[in-house]
mmCIF file of C-alpha atoms in Angstrom:
data_model
loop_
_atom_site.group_PDB
_atom_site.id
_atom_site.type_symbol
_atom_site.label_atom_id
_atom_site.label_comp_id
_atom_site.label_asym_id
_atom_site.label_seq_id
_atom_site.Cartn_x
_atom_site.Cartn_y
_atom_site.Cartn_z
ATOM 1 C CA UNK W 1161 2.181 214.830 7.208
ATOM 2 C CA UNK W 1162 3.804 217.995 8.499
ATOM 3 C CA UNK W 1163 2.475 220.912 10.488
ATOM 4 C CA UNK W 1164 3.734 224.495 10.518
ATOM 5 C CA UNK W 1165 3.944 225.873 14.054
ATOM 6 C CA UNK W 1166 4.937 229.199 15.557
ATOM 7 C CA UNK W 1167 8.366 228.326 16.991
ATOM 8 C CA UNK W 1168 12.122 228.738 16.550
ATOM 9 C CA UNK W 1169 14.327 225.671 16.473
ATOM 10 C CA UNK W 1170 18.091 225.135 16.948
ATOM 11 C CA UNK W 1171 20.369 222.171 17.266
ATOM 12 C CA UNK W 1172 22.969 222.335 19.971
ATOM 13 C CA UNK W 1173 25.331 219.499 21.023
ATOM 14 C CA UNK W 1174 23.434 217.212 18.617
ATOM 15 C CA UNK W 1175 20.102 217.893 20.378
ATOM 16 C CA UNK W 1176 17.130 219.648 18.862
ATOM 17 C CA UNK W 1177 15.553 222.434 20.914
ATOM 18 C CA UNK W 1178 12.165 223.892 20.023
ATOM 19 C CA UNK W 1179 11.557 227.366 21.468
ATOM 20 C CA UNK W 1180 7.833 228.228 21.866
ATOM 21 C CA UNK W 1181 6.556 231.699 22.554
ATOM 22 C CA UNK W 1182 4.432 234.534 21.253
ATOM 23 C CA UNK W 1183 5.722 237.202 18.883
ATOM 24 C CA UNK W 1184 8.323 239.313 20.677
ATOM 25 C CA UNK W 1185 8.806 236.689 23.415
ATOM 26 C CA UNK W 1186 12.543 236.283 22.692
ATOM 27 C CA UNK W 1187 12.709 233.173 20.502
ATOM 28 C CA UNK W 1188 15.019 234.660 17.898
ATOM 29 C CA UNK W 1189 17.101 236.557 20.501
ATOM 30 C CA UNK W 1190 17.742 233.390 22.501
ATOM 31 C CA UNK W 1191 18.539 231.443 19.311
ATOM 32 C CA UNK W 1192 21.034 234.130 18.281
ATOM 33 C CA UNK W 1193 22.834 233.899 21.627
ATOM 34 C CA UNK W 1194 22.954 230.098 21.474
ATOM 35 C CA UNK W 1195 24.313 230.297 17.950
ATOM 36 C CA UNK W 1196 27.001 232.863 18.752
ATOM 37 C CA UNK W 1197 27.959 231.664 22.250
ATOM 38 C CA UNK W 1198 27.662 227.860 21.912
ATOM 39 C CA UNK W 1199 27.864 227.150 18.170
ATOM 40 C CA UNK W 1200 24.266 226.021 17.943
ATOM 41 C CA UNK W 1201 22.934 225.459 14.420
ATOM 42 C CA UNK W 1202 19.849 227.265 13.256
ATOM 43 C CA UNK W 1203 17.076 225.004 12.035
ATOM 44 C CA UNK W 1204 14.255 227.522 11.667
ATOM 45 C CA UNK W 1205 13.244 230.932 12.986
ATOM 46 C CA UNK W 1206 9.695 231.958 13.910
ATOM 47 C CA UNK W 1207 7.872 229.309 11.862
ATOM 48 C CA UNK W 1208 8.929 225.637 12.032
ATOM 49 C CA UNK W 1209 7.704 222.642 10.110
ATOM 50 C CA UNK W 1210 7.257 219.581 12.338
ATOM 51 C CA UNK W 1211 6.559 216.068 11.215
ATOM 52 C CA UNK W 1212 6.200 212.765 13.025
ATOM 53 C CA UNK W 1213 8.533 209.995 11.897
ATOM 54 C CA UNK W 1214 7.818 206.827 13.835
ATOM 55 C CA UNK W 1215 8.559 207.736 17.473
ATOM 56 C CA UNK W 1216 10.314 211.042 16.724
ATOM 57 C CA UNK W 1217 9.332 214.624 15.940
ATOM 58 C CA UNK W 1218 11.482 216.155 13.212
ATOM 59 C CA UNK W 1219 11.770 219.940 12.831
ATOM 60 C CA UNK W 1220 12.771 221.796 9.726
ATOM 61 C CA UNK W 1221 12.412 225.232 8.143
ATOM 62 C CA UNK W 1222 9.863 226.207 5.544
ATOM 63 C CA UNK W 1223 11.689 226.726 2.217
ATOM 64 C CA UNK W 1224 11.130 230.496 2.164
ATOM 65 C CA UNK W 1225 13.028 231.093 5.476
ATOM 66 C CA UNK W 1226 15.797 228.457 5.468
ATOM 67 C CA UNK W 1227 18.931 229.862 7.071
ATOM 68 C CA UNK W 1228 17.310 233.188 7.948
ATOM 69 C CA UNK W 1229 17.106 234.658 11.464
ATOM 70 C CA UNK W 1230 15.338 237.907 12.371
ATOM 71 C CA UNK W 1231 17.720 239.931 14.505
ATOM 72 C CA UNK W 1232 15.560 242.637 16.064
ATOM 73 C CA UNK W 1233 16.990 246.090 15.378
ATOM 74 C CA UNK W 1234 19.322 244.701 12.660
ATOM 75 C CA UNK W 1235 17.111 242.868 10.146
ATOM 76 C CA UNK W 1236 17.004 239.476 8.537
ATOM 77 C CA UNK W 1237 20.438 237.807 8.722
ATOM 78 C CA UNK W 1238 21.607 234.682 6.885
ATOM 79 C CA UNK W 1239 23.244 232.019 9.118
ATOM 80 C CA UNK W 1240 24.759 228.603 8.555
ATOM 81 C CA UNK W 1241 21.932 226.227 9.205
ATOM 82 C CA UNK W 1242 21.078 222.588 9.501
ATOM 83 C CA UNK W 1243 18.334 221.083 7.332
ATOM 84 C CA UNK W 1244 16.468 219.324 10.156
ATOM 85 C CA UNK W 1245 16.730 217.917 13.641
ATOM 86 C CA UNK W 1246 14.968 215.505 15.977
ATOM 87 C CA UNK W 1247 13.201 217.532 18.684
ATOM 88 C CA UNK W 1248 14.647 216.470 22.067
ATOM 89 C CA UNK W 1249 13.570 219.410 24.232
ATOM 90 C CA UNK W 1250 10.819 222.003 24.251
ATOM 91 C CA UNK W 1251 11.251 225.315 26.007
ATOM 92 C CA UNK W 1252 8.292 227.586 26.601
ATOM 93 C CA UNK W 1253 9.417 231.171 26.851
ATOM 94 C CA UNK W 1254 7.778 233.266 29.549
ATOM 95 C CA UNK W 1255 8.277 236.429 31.559
ATOM 96 C CA UNK W 1256 6.340 234.968 34.515
ATOM 97 C CA UNK W 1257 7.960 233.717 37.708
ATOM 98 C CA UNK W 1258 9.420 230.265 37.242
ATOM 99 C CA UNK W 1259 9.687 227.671 40.036
ATOM 100 C CA UNK W 1260 13.164 227.324 41.507
ATOM 101 C CA UNK W 1261 13.020 223.509 41.235
ATOM 102 C CA UNK W 1262 10.230 222.687 38.802
ATOM 103 C CA UNK W 1263 8.391 219.412 38.483
ATOM 104 C CA UNK W 1264 9.255 217.394 35.391
ATOM 105 C CA UNK W 1265 6.916 218.321 32.542
ATOM 106 C CA UNK W 1266 6.325 216.932 29.075
ATOM 107 C CA UNK W 1267 4.798 218.490 26.018
ATOM 108 C CA UNK W 1268 2.643 216.291 23.803
ATOM 109 C CA UNK W 1269 3.517 216.990 20.176
ATOM 110 C CA UNK W 1270 1.776 214.779 17.630
ATOM 111 C CA UNK W 1271 1.247 212.136 20.333
ATOM 112 C CA UNK W 1272 4.913 212.087 21.346
ATOM 113 C CA UNK W 1273 5.850 213.304 24.800
ATOM 114 C CA UNK W 1274 8.949 215.575 24.840
ATOM 115 C CA UNK W 1275 10.630 217.023 27.967
ATOM 116 C CA UNK W 1276 9.620 220.655 28.531
ATOM 117 C CA UNK W 1277 10.907 223.525 30.618
ATOM 118 C CA UNK W 1278 9.896 227.169 31.097
ATOM 119 C CA UNK W 1279 12.516 229.894 30.678
ATOM 120 C CA UNK W 1280 12.761 233.674 30.709
ATOM 121 C CA UNK W 1281 14.789 234.125 27.514
ATOM 122 C CA UNK W 1282 16.072 237.627 28.479
ATOM 123 C CA UNK W 1283 17.900 236.528 31.617
ATOM 124 C CA UNK W 1284 21.684 236.769 31.155
ATOM 125 C CA UNK W 1285 21.964 233.095 32.116
ATOM 126 C CA UNK W 1286 19.282 231.906 29.644
ATOM 127 C CA UNK W 1287 21.705 230.328 27.146
ATOM 128 C CA UNK W 1288 23.557 228.547 29.907
ATOM 129 C CA UNK W 1289 20.303 227.338 31.354
ATOM 130 C CA UNK W 1290 19.445 225.746 27.972
ATOM 131 C CA UNK W 1291 22.669 223.734 28.263
ATOM 132 C CA UNK W 1292 21.800 222.778 31.825
ATOM 133 C CA UNK W 1293 18.326 221.607 30.680
ATOM 134 C CA UNK W 1294 20.001 219.491 27.928
ATOM 135 C CA UNK W 1295 22.266 217.893 30.522
ATOM 136 C CA UNK W 1296 19.189 216.495 32.271
ATOM 137 C CA UNK W 1297 17.984 214.596 29.210
#
């Protein structure tokens, strides 16, 4: 059984990263920077299908938006994409103050706990911080 959630998902360095945030929070913008700077692969933009397969959460794009990324101020752009990915990391996007050294947190998705961090996606260092988060997995 799958569930459609409000999220953007990319795969970078063979790890799936689910970006959670409200409309306009920077999900697509951060995904675009990860794709162009670090060769991340787009899984899905804005809406993501998630399904539980044994002890893993798998993310994929709804058929109608496969390979499409909304680039604010430009339009809908087609990108090379990957069909699906295991979700290894969840990042909640926020513009609130983030702890300098945060406590480890996990996000429960379909009964599976996945490491989670908070991130301001509009910081210049945000794409590099995603790589730093992945290095801690």
